[in-house]
Amino acid sequence: MGKYHDVHAASLSDPEKFWLDAAQAVTWSRAPERALDDGNPPFYRWFPDGRLNTCYNALDRHVAAGHGDRTALIYDSPVTGNAARYTYAELLDEVARFAGVLRDLGVGKGDRVVIYMPMVPQTVVAMLACARLGAIHSVVFGGFAAKELTARIDDAAPKVLICASCGIEPTRVVPYKPIVDEAIAASARPPEKVIVLQRERLRAEMGERDLDWDELMAGAQPAPCVDLAATDPLYILYTSGTTGKPKGVVRDNGGHAVALSWSMAGIYGIGPGDVWWAASDVGWVVGHSYIVYAPLLVGATTVLYEGKPVGTPDAGAFWRVISQYGVKALFTAPTALRAIKKVDPDGREIAKYDLSGFRTLFLAGERLDPETYHWASAKLNVPVVDHWWQTETGWAVAANPVGVELLPIKPGSPTLPMPGYDVRVLGPDGAEVPRGTEGAICIRLPMPPGTLLTLWGDDQRYVESYLSRYPGFYLTGDSGYLDEDGYVYVMGRTDDIINVAGHRLSTGAMEAALAAHPAVAECAVIGVSDPLKGQVPKGFVVLKSGVEIDPDRLRDELIARVRQDIGAVAAFKEVVVVDALPKTRSGKILRKAMREIAAGKDIPVPSTIEDPAVLDRLRPLLRGRDA
Ligand code: COA
Ligand code: AMP
């Protein structure tokens, strides 16, 4: 590969050639002759005449090429004390047989399958089995509560739901099956069948529509790969939008396989036989792209870790995994490092392990604060690479492409745009702002392969959410600037999305939970900065007039509501009662001003405000947790 600037320039000046070249990393049943189909803007499709199967590319072809004995997946689970290895041949066997199970249940091309599972190998098996059949999987993160699961079931209308009996958190076992039962009972479009993986720690009670994973697998016959168009959907992944209703990001097969293969070599410098670890969760986009698909597409070994950075059992867990399996590169969220640093600031645990094979640390999911960057660089003595992307893009928009060349690192910046991404910072009038000036970070259309096709069943919402604000551009929802060298700086979201411990959440959904409390007249939820989790949500509620309620009781009830409706992962623990919320003269709550003050910005009082004194009273409460 050439140097970064040549690569990026080539991708923008001749995308056809660039992506058709990149497409050679994939095995096609019909090789594409065209890269981009731009016949129906703003809907772009990649490799319109190509045909392939993603599961074939992730598994079968490696076995066919004689690499069946190579390790595909290492499962390491400190929360259960289990560990296992699957070769490519073994993983293929499991996946083909589970695809046979799904096929026998009537699942075929285009059918949806919801997967609500913890970090166990069967989750990967289920995803790849769907890909094998051309069924569209939708994985729901295990930390979400029943209501969130119902919203996803109702939108995707799955034929089958696959779950485990429980998830295992360090301090408690989370029973999944009652959550699934509750979600299905509330669903308008429930699945016909539920496949349950029984885990020994907590077995689930089975009902009429439930089937046992192990029993089904005992008699399963393998199913072959179904030949698919490159443009057929591979999966739907729901992500938080600005309203309570999640957005179903749709990914294709061909563009996804090509982009992820390029990224694995070009960004992460990982190839066949390398051991790679993305310490995230399969329920998030990082898990989809970099625990499951990308490492297997390139024939690497992926680590699936069911544990935490600290407490399972100690702050040396990450370094133990790296040394035990010879991990070459780790991808995690800055929060995980902050958690480790808090327990082990001097890096004593790091010194206990042989990290000589470890080459690079990649971080994403939230802003990398310079302190964490410097700590990790000094303690690990490897390049610490920040990169920036989103569920929607599926792979990095901006990164330091270690596989192409390691560019100079500027702490605070995720470096430069990746191939096919033409990143521009626009002002309110739609014009590009000068270098160094903050504005809306946008990507000129078309975006590269691997990015979202649309939102499931809702082309209009796709266009309205992302493509309408600045015609011809994709709106990332992040604010930031480019410096004189074109380095990207991401400062924060411009909408009602917050990032809690690398988990993307909607404050709108939390507001809906609070507003449903009988004592609450109105409310706003804002992300405030937190030294460990980056951001945590904080609620501001105004009570209905005449309501008398014990403040501690109210607080507990409000916290319980968010936990019940959204899930523990929301980490909603702070709520204050205020006498009023800042509003415009037409009665709209000035959330943006609240957000900006919470982010530490010194903003002028908005000209549309009805009563400036209300905002002034709120200022100290918005600035951080203990203010
Ligand atoms: N299933 C069920 N519950 C879950 C869950 C899951 N998969 N994941 C998290 N939760 C629960 C936790 O048990 C916790 O519950 P509690 O309030 O009863 O303690 C709550 O959700 C909040 O979890 P979390 O945000 O993970 O906080 P934590 O205090 O348990 O751990 C960190 C803090 C920093 C160790 C943890 O957030 C972490 O490892 N972060 C890395 C983030 C990451 O990988 N992000 C993916 C994007 S790259
Ligand atoms: P998600 O869709 O969960 O991946 O979250 C995407 C959002 O996380 C982005 O829009 C950003 O707001 C934030 N984010 C992800 N990576 C970074 C990063 N490296 N620096 C700053 N913010 C980031």
XYZ file of C-alpha atoms and ligand atoms in Angstrom:
698
model
C 0.000 0.000 0.000
C 1.194 3.524 -0.749
C 1.322 6.391 1.616
C -1.814 7.774 3.221
C -2.222 10.899 1.100
C -1.940 8.982 -2.166
C -4.406 6.388 -0.971
C -6.962 8.927 0.203
C -6.613 11.078 -2.913
C -7.000 8.015 -5.170
C -10.168 6.976 -3.335
C -11.796 10.340 -4.007
C -10.505 11.006 -7.525
C -11.299 7.549 -8.928
C -13.621 5.706 -6.547
C -14.502 3.136 -9.223
C -10.943 1.967 -9.543
C -10.152 2.263 -5.849
C -13.081 0.155 -4.659
C -12.975 -2.367 -7.512
C -9.331 -2.943 -6.567
C -10.297 -3.290 -2.911
C -13.092 -5.696 -3.934
C -10.468 -8.220 -4.962
C -9.936 -9.060 -1.301
C -13.402 -10.643 -1.342
C -14.464 -13.898 -2.998
C -17.473 -13.264 -5.258
C -19.752 -15.754 -6.946
C -20.036 -13.011 -9.555
C -17.314 -10.389 -9.458
C -18.602 -6.828 -9.740
C -17.794 -4.852 -12.849
C -19.101 -1.633 -11.354
C -18.331 -0.118 -7.982
C -20.846 2.693 -7.463
C -24.474 2.828 -8.499
C -25.409 6.502 -8.242
C -28.543 6.227 -10.375
C -30.964 7.068 -7.549
C -29.454 9.778 -5.333
C -29.373 10.268 -2.413
C -29.588 6.456 -2.204
C -26.256 5.025 -3.278
C -25.468 1.359 -3.734
C -22.103 -0.363 -4.049
C -21.169 -3.212 -6.374
C -24.652 -3.392 -7.959
C -23.796 -6.334 -10.220
C -21.705 -8.293 -7.687
C -22.878 -11.464 -5.942
C -21.423 -13.137 -2.863
C -22.137 -14.564 0.553
C -20.601 -12.862 3.594
C -20.488 -16.060 5.673
C -18.690 -17.835 2.820
C -16.100 -15.069 2.904
C -15.773 -15.178 6.682
C -15.480 -18.969 7.013
C -15.845 -21.371 4.085
C -13.223 -19.880 1.847
C -10.552 -20.016 4.546
C -11.294 -23.692 5.142
C -11.349 -24.334 1.389
C -7.949 -22.676 1.127
C -6.525 -25.156 3.629
C -6.665 -22.998 6.758
C -9.319 -24.999 8.575
C -6.947 -25.664 11.494
C -6.247 -21.983 12.115
C -7.928 -20.505 15.201
C -10.890 -18.363 14.207
C -12.234 -17.470 17.626
C -10.930 -17.480 21.181
C -13.592 -17.242 23.860
C -12.337 -15.964 27.203
C -14.869 -15.566 29.964
C -13.574 -14.558 33.383
C -17.162 -14.140 34.608
C -17.815 -17.881 34.165
C -14.257 -19.184 34.368
C -14.586 -20.698 30.885
C -12.368 -20.423 27.839
C -12.535 -22.121 24.429
C -10.962 -22.048 20.996
C -12.691 -22.662 17.679
C -10.731 -23.360 14.532
C -12.114 -22.082 11.242
C -13.296 -25.626 10.451
C -15.051 -25.966 13.823
C -16.716 -22.581 13.596
C -17.869 -23.337 10.051
C -19.368 -26.617 11.216
C -21.318 -24.922 14.034
C -22.499 -22.107 11.801
C -23.575 -24.361 8.933
C -25.535 -26.593 11.324
C -27.182 -23.683 13.081
C -28.083 -22.276 9.656
C -29.705 -25.675 9.046
C -31.710 -25.218 12.264
C -32.920 -21.802 11.180
C -33.712 -23.017 7.664
C -35.798 -25.859 9.089
C -37.740 -23.292 11.082
C -38.596 -21.559 7.821
C -36.021 -18.783 7.996
C -34.824 -17.748 4.555
C -33.449 -14.860 2.562
C -34.771 -11.501 3.723
C -36.373 -12.809 6.939
C -35.376 -10.985 10.110
C -33.909 -12.677 13.168
C -33.505 -10.792 16.438
C -30.549 -11.890 18.565
C -30.553 -10.923 22.268
C -27.463 -12.611 23.602
C -24.461 -12.058 25.834
C -20.814 -12.389 24.799
C -20.764 -16.107 24.076
C -19.572 -17.903 20.913
C -23.144 -18.900 20.051
C -23.917 -15.227 19.407
C -21.290 -15.177 16.667
C -22.615 -18.501 15.378
C -26.151 -17.105 15.211
C -25.059 -13.970 13.332
C -23.020 -15.875 10.769
C -25.777 -18.475 10.324
C -28.173 -15.669 9.386
C -25.607 -14.282 6.958
C -25.266 -17.775 5.464
C -28.986 -17.915 4.695
C -29.358 -14.297 3.623
C -31.554 -13.722 6.678
C -31.153 -10.273 8.214
C -29.981 -10.317 11.815
C -30.673 -7.623 14.328
C -28.593 -7.964 17.473
C -29.925 -6.150 20.536
C -27.437 -5.276 23.268
C -28.057 -7.338 26.407
C -28.055 -4.310 28.687
C -31.297 -3.003 27.160
C -34.580 -3.503 28.991
C -37.787 -5.120 27.699
C -39.286 -1.909 26.324
C -36.250 -1.231 24.134
C -36.348 -4.842 22.947
C -40.041 -4.515 22.083
C -39.360 -1.381 20.036
C -36.776 -3.298 17.991
C -38.968 -6.388 17.603
C -41.884 -4.260 16.433
C -39.765 -2.486 13.868
C -37.942 -5.537 12.517
C -40.841 -8.046 12.757
C -38.536 -11.056 13.172
C -39.556 -14.593 12.281
C -37.341 -15.991 15.038
C -35.735 -14.535 18.163
C -32.585 -16.096 19.603
C -31.638 -15.487 23.214
C -29.652 -16.946 26.070
C -31.155 -17.784 29.432
C -28.982 -15.145 31.093
C -26.181 -12.659 30.893
C -23.495 -12.611 33.556
C -22.360 -9.317 35.022
C -19.633 -9.297 37.683
C -22.058 -8.592 40.506
C -25.203 -10.321 39.318
C -26.778 -12.701 36.855
C -29.152 -10.943 34.452
C -32.081 -13.223 33.531
C -32.691 -12.596 29.821
C -35.635 -14.893 29.278
C -38.150 -12.946 31.449
C -37.081 -9.800 29.578
C -37.693 -11.554 26.256
C -41.068 -12.849 27.435
C -42.089 -9.369 28.587
C -40.900 -7.793 25.343
C -42.763 -10.335 23.219
C -45.942 -9.988 25.274
C -45.912 -6.264 24.547
C -45.031 -6.673 20.878
C -47.414 -6.086 17.994
C -45.261 -8.210 15.669
C -43.905 -11.065 17.818
C -41.624 -13.797 16.450
C -43.076 -17.249 15.760
C -40.306 -19.050 17.621
C -37.741 -18.295 20.315
C -34.518 -20.292 20.443
C -33.053 -20.342 23.950
C -29.440 -21.097 24.759
C -29.557 -22.517 28.276
C -26.611 -21.401 30.385
C -25.792 -23.395 33.481
C -25.664 -20.362 35.770
C -29.392 -19.761 35.336
C -31.618 -21.976 33.232
C -34.745 -20.425 31.753
C -38.262 -21.695 32.006
C -39.463 -22.732 28.584
C -42.828 -21.817 27.113
C -44.802 -22.967 24.095
C -42.963 -21.007 21.467
C -39.531 -21.728 22.958
C -36.995 -24.177 21.524
C -33.781 -25.373 23.123
C -30.580 -24.464 21.237
C -28.743 -27.661 22.217
C -31.632 -29.945 21.316
C -32.019 -28.308 17.921
C -28.297 -28.545 17.244
C -28.166 -32.220 18.220
C -30.072 -33.217 15.107
C -29.082 -30.369 12.807
C -28.043 -30.789 9.189
C -25.679 -28.201 7.684
C -27.113 -25.613 5.306
C -25.129 -24.238 2.353
C -24.467 -20.551 1.685
C -27.194 -18.705 -0.179
C -25.998 -16.650 -3.128
C -26.855 -12.975 -2.547
C -26.693 -9.679 -4.361
C -24.010 -7.397 -2.963
C -26.783 -4.900 -2.257
C -28.952 -7.314 -0.239
C -29.134 -6.388 3.455
C -26.860 -8.260 5.862
C -28.106 -6.791 9.099
C -30.103 -4.129 10.872
C -28.519 -2.539 13.919
C -30.692 -0.233 15.960
C -29.080 2.817 17.405
C -30.273 5.716 19.489
C -31.822 8.552 17.594
C -32.877 11.904 18.908
C -36.391 10.654 19.576
C -37.263 7.648 21.711
C -37.700 5.495 18.575
C -34.423 3.795 17.668
C -33.083 3.985 14.149
C -32.580 0.730 12.251
C -29.299 1.170 10.424
C -29.248 -1.149 7.394
C -25.963 -2.602 6.126
C -25.421 -4.441 2.835
C -23.330 -7.537 2.084
C -20.896 -6.500 -0.643
C -19.916 -2.970 0.348
C -19.595 -4.084 3.959
C -17.279 -7.014 3.135
C -15.076 -4.854 0.920
C -14.841 -1.893 3.305
C -14.197 -4.027 6.379
C -11.536 -6.057 4.582
C -9.804 -2.854 3.521
C -10.022 -1.415 7.039
C -8.603 -4.505 8.705
C -5.431 -4.308 6.641
C -5.265 -0.552 6.032
C -6.303 0.854 9.402
C -5.533 -1.891 11.895
C -2.644 -3.615 10.120
C -4.156 -7.043 10.777
C -3.957 -9.962 8.360
C -4.335 -13.753 8.189
C -3.281 -15.528 11.382
C -2.897 -12.363 13.467
C -4.621 -12.347 16.848
C -6.929 -9.376 17.202
C -9.136 -8.277 20.058
C -12.009 -5.822 20.021
C -13.062 -5.500 23.661
C -16.574 -4.278 23.047
C -19.919 -6.076 22.901
C -21.521 -7.758 19.909
C -24.589 -5.606 20.565
C -22.752 -2.502 19.365
C -21.410 -1.659 15.942
C -17.826 -2.176 17.124
C -18.787 -5.736 17.971
C -20.489 -6.342 14.615
C -17.628 -4.956 12.555
C -14.577 -5.861 14.603
C -15.423 -8.778 16.873
C -17.286 -10.728 14.202
C -17.046 -9.755 10.562
C -13.768 -7.960 9.785
C -11.318 -10.275 11.584
C -12.939 -13.378 10.108
C -13.147 -11.863 6.624
C -9.366 -11.453 6.600
C -8.635 -14.843 8.196
C -7.410 -13.460 11.523
C -8.140 -14.794 15.018
C -10.721 -12.830 16.991
C -10.965 -12.753 20.778
C -14.451 -12.768 22.309
C -14.148 -11.576 25.900
C -16.969 -11.931 28.410
C -15.709 -9.745 31.193
C -14.837 -6.216 32.196
C -11.595 -4.243 32.209
C -11.602 -4.169 36.014
C -13.024 -6.451 38.662
C -12.923 -9.663 36.601
C -10.863 -10.286 38.605
C -8.568 -7.238 38.566
C -7.199 -4.327 36.548
C -4.708 -6.654 34.854
C -7.427 -8.546 32.936
C -6.747 -6.839 29.590
C -2.994 -7.369 29.839
C -3.509 -11.001 30.845
C -5.616 -11.633 27.709
C -3.123 -9.837 25.468
C -0.166 -11.856 26.737
C -1.991 -15.193 27.030
C -3.208 -15.228 23.423
C -0.541 -13.130 21.730
C -2.893 -10.290 20.825
C -1.277 -8.000 18.248
C -3.756 -5.129 18.496
C -6.541 -4.207 20.902
C -9.545 -2.027 20.152
C -11.524 -0.679 23.096
C -13.231 2.456 24.413
C -11.355 5.145 26.378
C -13.705 4.459 29.308
C -12.186 1.024 29.737
C -8.728 2.554 30.090
C -9.977 5.186 32.499
C -11.442 2.381 34.607
C -8.096 0.561 34.601
C -6.134 3.738 35.304
C -8.346 4.549 38.263
C -7.554 1.206 39.929
C -3.965 0.878 38.752
C -2.638 4.387 38.072
C 1.002 3.295 38.094
C 0.427 0.432 35.682
C 1.745 -2.207 38.098
C -0.517 -4.815 36.501
C 0.883 -4.006 33.058
C 4.383 -4.840 34.254
C 3.282 -8.339 35.277
C 2.618 -9.495 31.714
C 4.682 -10.121 28.612
C 3.262 -7.661 26.093
C 6.119 -8.005 23.620
C 3.785 -9.097 20.787
C 1.427 -6.176 21.339
C 1.764 -3.534 18.617
C -1.092 -1.010 18.714
C -3.921 0.189 20.920
C -6.973 1.512 19.041
C -9.584 3.579 20.843
C -13.001 4.803 19.709
C -16.593 5.195 20.759
C -16.208 8.477 22.606
C -13.758 11.345 22.848
C -10.266 10.298 23.887
C -9.242 12.766 26.564
C -5.566 13.745 26.381
C -4.868 12.531 29.936
C -5.955 8.992 29.110
C -4.038 9.160 25.834
C -0.808 10.168 27.577
C -1.244 7.604 30.336
C -1.807 4.740 27.879
C 1.065 5.812 25.605
C 3.499 6.015 28.490
C 2.457 2.823 30.214
C 2.052 0.581 27.158
C 4.760 2.013 24.981
C 2.857 1.374 21.738
C 1.071 3.818 19.399
C -2.308 4.790 20.868
C -4.601 5.419 17.934
C -7.809 7.362 18.376
C -10.341 6.900 15.602
C -13.789 8.280 15.047
C -16.863 6.649 13.587
C -20.486 5.771 14.220
C -22.995 2.952 14.002
C -24.159 4.510 10.756
C -20.779 4.479 9.041
C -19.851 0.933 10.150
C -16.119 1.662 10.008
C -13.800 4.550 10.731
C -14.445 7.940 9.170
C -11.196 9.313 10.545
C -8.254 7.271 11.754
C -4.532 6.865 11.746
C -4.111 4.081 9.174
C -1.413 1.985 10.786
C -1.501 -0.542 7.928
C -0.810 2.176 5.367
C 1.522 4.366 7.412
C 1.551 5.612 10.976
C 0.920 9.339 10.665
C 2.061 11.813 13.322
C -0.296 11.587 16.286
C -1.911 14.765 17.568
C -3.543 14.061 20.940
C -7.176 15.136 20.830
C -7.587 14.294 17.145
C -8.622 10.987 15.533
C -6.256 12.002 12.693
C -7.338 12.099 9.021
C -10.270 10.933 6.869
C -10.209 7.356 5.621
C -10.659 6.334 1.961
C -13.913 7.457 0.384
C -14.717 9.870 3.194
C -14.718 13.472 2.012
C -15.053 15.206 5.385
C -16.175 18.854 5.441
C -17.051 21.164 8.310
C -20.056 23.312 7.468
C -21.495 26.432 9.057
C -25.177 27.220 9.592
C -25.436 28.619 6.041
C -24.107 25.421 4.491
C -20.778 26.930 3.487
C -17.509 25.390 4.589
C -16.036 27.152 7.605
C -12.358 28.147 7.697
C -9.843 25.693 9.147
C -9.835 25.845 12.936
C -13.455 26.986 13.135
C -15.995 24.669 14.714
C -19.074 23.606 12.761
C -21.147 20.591 11.776
C -18.945 17.711 10.644
C -20.409 16.393 7.391
C -19.397 13.877 4.743
C -19.862 14.671 1.091
C -22.060 12.114 -0.680
C -21.673 9.425 -1.704
C -20.149 7.875 1.378
C -17.847 4.888 0.818
C -18.920 1.227 0.830
C -19.863 -0.246 4.198
C -21.841 2.807 5.347
C -25.581 2.671 5.970
C -27.953 2.093 3.025
C -30.997 3.560 4.729
C -33.047 3.113 7.916
C -35.053 -0.089 8.007
C -38.433 0.480 6.377
C -38.074 4.236 6.580
C -36.272 5.874 3.654
C -37.916 9.149 4.558
C -36.527 9.211 8.083
C -33.108 8.355 6.660
C -33.234 11.349 4.342
C -34.714 13.662 6.976
C -32.282 12.636 9.725
C -29.054 12.677 7.779
C -29.327 14.155 4.314
C -31.742 17.093 4.471
C -29.885 19.600 6.636
C -27.130 20.070 4.047
C -28.176 18.707 0.617
C -25.383 16.641 -0.898
C -23.880 15.889 2.518
C -24.351 13.318 5.262
C -24.793 14.994 8.653
C -22.761 13.108 11.261
C -24.432 14.817 14.241
C -20.986 15.641 15.605
C -19.552 19.094 15.908
C -15.877 19.791 15.378
C -13.209 21.298 13.185
C -10.320 20.539 10.858
C -6.899 21.965 11.636
C -4.392 23.382 9.146
C -3.199 19.851 8.279
C -6.712 18.560 7.753
C -6.709 16.631 11.059
C -10.231 16.105 12.350
C -11.219 17.236 15.857
C -14.526 15.925 17.207
C -15.922 18.055 20.025
C -19.318 16.477 20.758
C -22.810 15.776 19.498
C -25.096 18.521 18.257
C -28.230 16.531 19.058
C -29.847 14.702 21.967
C -27.514 11.724 21.850
C -25.079 11.092 24.689
C -22.240 8.677 25.114
C -22.116 6.925 28.471
C -19.095 4.643 28.929
C -18.922 4.339 25.139
C -22.613 3.368 25.028
C -24.728 5.529 22.750
C -27.998 6.564 24.360
C -30.881 8.904 23.618
C -31.756 11.522 26.208
C -35.148 11.759 24.472
C -35.925 8.185 25.491
C -34.945 8.959 29.098
C -37.129 12.073 29.078
C -40.062 9.960 27.928
C -39.520 7.647 30.918
C -39.378 10.590 33.365
C -42.327 12.417 31.831
C -44.518 9.362 32.404
C -44.166 9.803 36.197
C -47.423 11.251 37.573
C -45.630 13.992 39.540
C -43.603 15.331 36.607
C -44.854 18.298 34.607
C -41.881 18.573 32.290
C -38.275 17.509 32.137
C -34.981 17.619 30.291
C -32.119 15.131 30.330
C -28.625 16.331 29.490
C -25.262 14.599 29.365
C -22.854 15.977 31.973
C -19.182 15.175 32.056
C -18.000 12.298 34.201
C -14.394 11.379 34.928
C -14.931 7.637 34.346
C -17.773 7.271 31.860
C -17.073 10.411 29.824
C -20.676 11.483 30.127
C -23.547 10.506 32.384
C -27.169 11.562 32.033
C -28.599 14.065 34.454
C -32.319 14.767 34.694
C -33.952 18.097 35.466
C -37.596 17.830 36.381
C -40.286 20.379 37.093
C -43.115 19.066 39.243
C -46.790 19.552 38.565
C -48.139 22.386 40.685
C -49.462 21.343 44.071
C -47.628 18.005 44.053
C -46.154 17.089 47.412
C -43.724 14.186 47.306
C -40.750 13.121 49.371
C -37.692 14.116 47.279
C -35.805 10.876 47.991
C -38.794 8.785 47.028
C -39.259 10.782 43.833
C -35.606 10.404 42.950
C -35.664 6.642 43.492
C -38.837 6.257 41.448
C -37.469 8.286 38.553
C -34.192 6.361 38.515
C -36.100 3.075 38.626
C -38.260 4.153 35.679
C -35.286 4.807 33.424
C -33.698 1.518 34.463
C -36.962 -0.299 33.833
C -37.667 1.323 30.442
C -34.195 1.624 28.952
C -31.919 -0.582 31.026
C -29.135 -0.494 33.576
C -26.752 0.592 30.847
C -28.300 4.071 30.844
C -26.507 4.632 34.183
C -29.171 7.171 35.075
C -28.475 8.062 38.695
C -28.823 11.829 38.970
C -31.988 13.838 38.900
C -32.788 17.206 40.396
C -36.037 19.048 40.863
C -35.953 22.601 39.536
C -38.588 25.299 39.607
C -38.447 25.925 35.851
C -36.609 24.949 32.665
C -35.162 27.558 30.302
C -37.517 28.076 27.392
C -38.005 30.148 24.282
C -40.874 32.606 24.204
C -42.821 30.009 22.196
C -42.326 27.450 24.993
C -39.584 25.218 23.550
C -37.072 23.948 26.117
C -33.607 25.286 25.304
C -31.871 21.920 25.414
C -29.071 23.034 23.142
C -28.099 25.855 25.491
C -28.261 23.470 28.453
C -26.087 20.975 26.577
C -23.511 23.568 25.657
C -23.241 24.876 29.207
C -22.928 21.282 30.424
C -20.098 20.799 27.895
C -18.267 23.706 29.531
C -18.892 26.225 26.745
C -19.222 29.876 27.587
C -22.302 30.639 25.523
C -24.162 33.931 25.345
C -27.722 33.939 26.661
C -29.895 32.810 23.688
C -31.813 35.732 22.174
C -35.008 33.669 22.046
C -35.047 32.984 25.795
C -38.143 33.889 27.756
C -36.520 34.377 31.166
C -32.693 34.512 31.332
C -32.750 34.113 35.117
C -33.972 30.516 34.764
C -30.860 29.583 32.796
C -28.587 31.384 35.245
C -30.027 29.392 38.156
C -29.376 26.176 36.230
C -25.773 26.913 35.258
C -24.043 25.456 38.338
C -26.209 22.334 38.166
C -25.305 21.774 34.536
C -21.573 22.084 35.029
C -20.463 18.622 36.093
C -21.681 16.186 38.645
C -20.735 17.834 41.885
C -21.371 21.407 40.921
N -26.178 -6.967 30.107
C -26.822 -6.582 31.224
N -26.454 -5.503 31.957
C -25.382 -4.812 31.546
C -24.657 -5.163 30.390
C -25.095 -6.301 29.665
N -24.498 -6.690 28.558
N -23.646 -4.279 30.245
C -23.725 -3.420 31.259
N -24.770 -3.740 32.050
C -25.175 -3.081 33.286
C -24.082 -3.147 34.327
O -24.154 -4.328 35.081
C -24.377 -1.928 35.175
O -25.445 -2.265 36.041
P -25.525 -1.676 37.538
O -26.007 -0.265 37.398
O -26.528 -2.565 38.188
O -24.164 -1.786 38.133
C -24.928 -0.921 34.172
O -25.376 -1.694 33.046
C -23.930 0.083 33.694
O -22.871 -0.633 33.059
P -21.490 -0.010 32.577
O -21.741 1.268 31.863
O -20.754 -1.054 31.833
O -20.788 0.414 33.899
P -19.969 -0.428 34.929
O -19.827 0.480 36.100
O -20.540 -1.781 35.135
O -18.544 -0.607 34.230
C -16.761 0.112 32.752
C -17.759 0.511 33.833
C -15.939 1.295 32.360
C -15.874 -0.995 33.309
C -17.558 -0.436 31.548
O -18.487 0.522 31.141
C -16.730 -0.786 30.333
O -16.082 -1.802 30.259
N -16.805 0.035 29.320
C -16.200 -0.216 28.023
C -17.223 0.252 27.060
C -17.287 -0.447 25.776
O -16.707 -1.483 25.545
N -18.076 0.161 24.913
C -18.382 -0.336 23.614
C -18.114 0.675 22.532
S -16.475 0.508 21.872
P -21.840 4.879 18.084
O -22.848 5.010 16.997
O -22.354 4.186 19.289
O -20.549 4.298 17.579
O -21.512 6.348 18.581
C -21.047 7.286 17.652
C -20.731 8.568 18.323
O -19.733 8.383 19.332
C -20.133 9.574 17.380
O -21.107 10.267 16.624
C -19.376 10.478 18.327
O -20.221 11.398 18.945
C -18.856 9.506 19.364
N -17.503 9.058 19.036
C -17.136 7.872 18.522
N -15.792 7.799 18.387
C -15.292 8.989 18.798
C -13.970 9.548 18.888
N -12.907 8.847 18.540
N -13.855 10.812 19.345
C -14.940 11.532 19.698
N -16.199 11.051 19.651
C -16.393 9.798 19.207
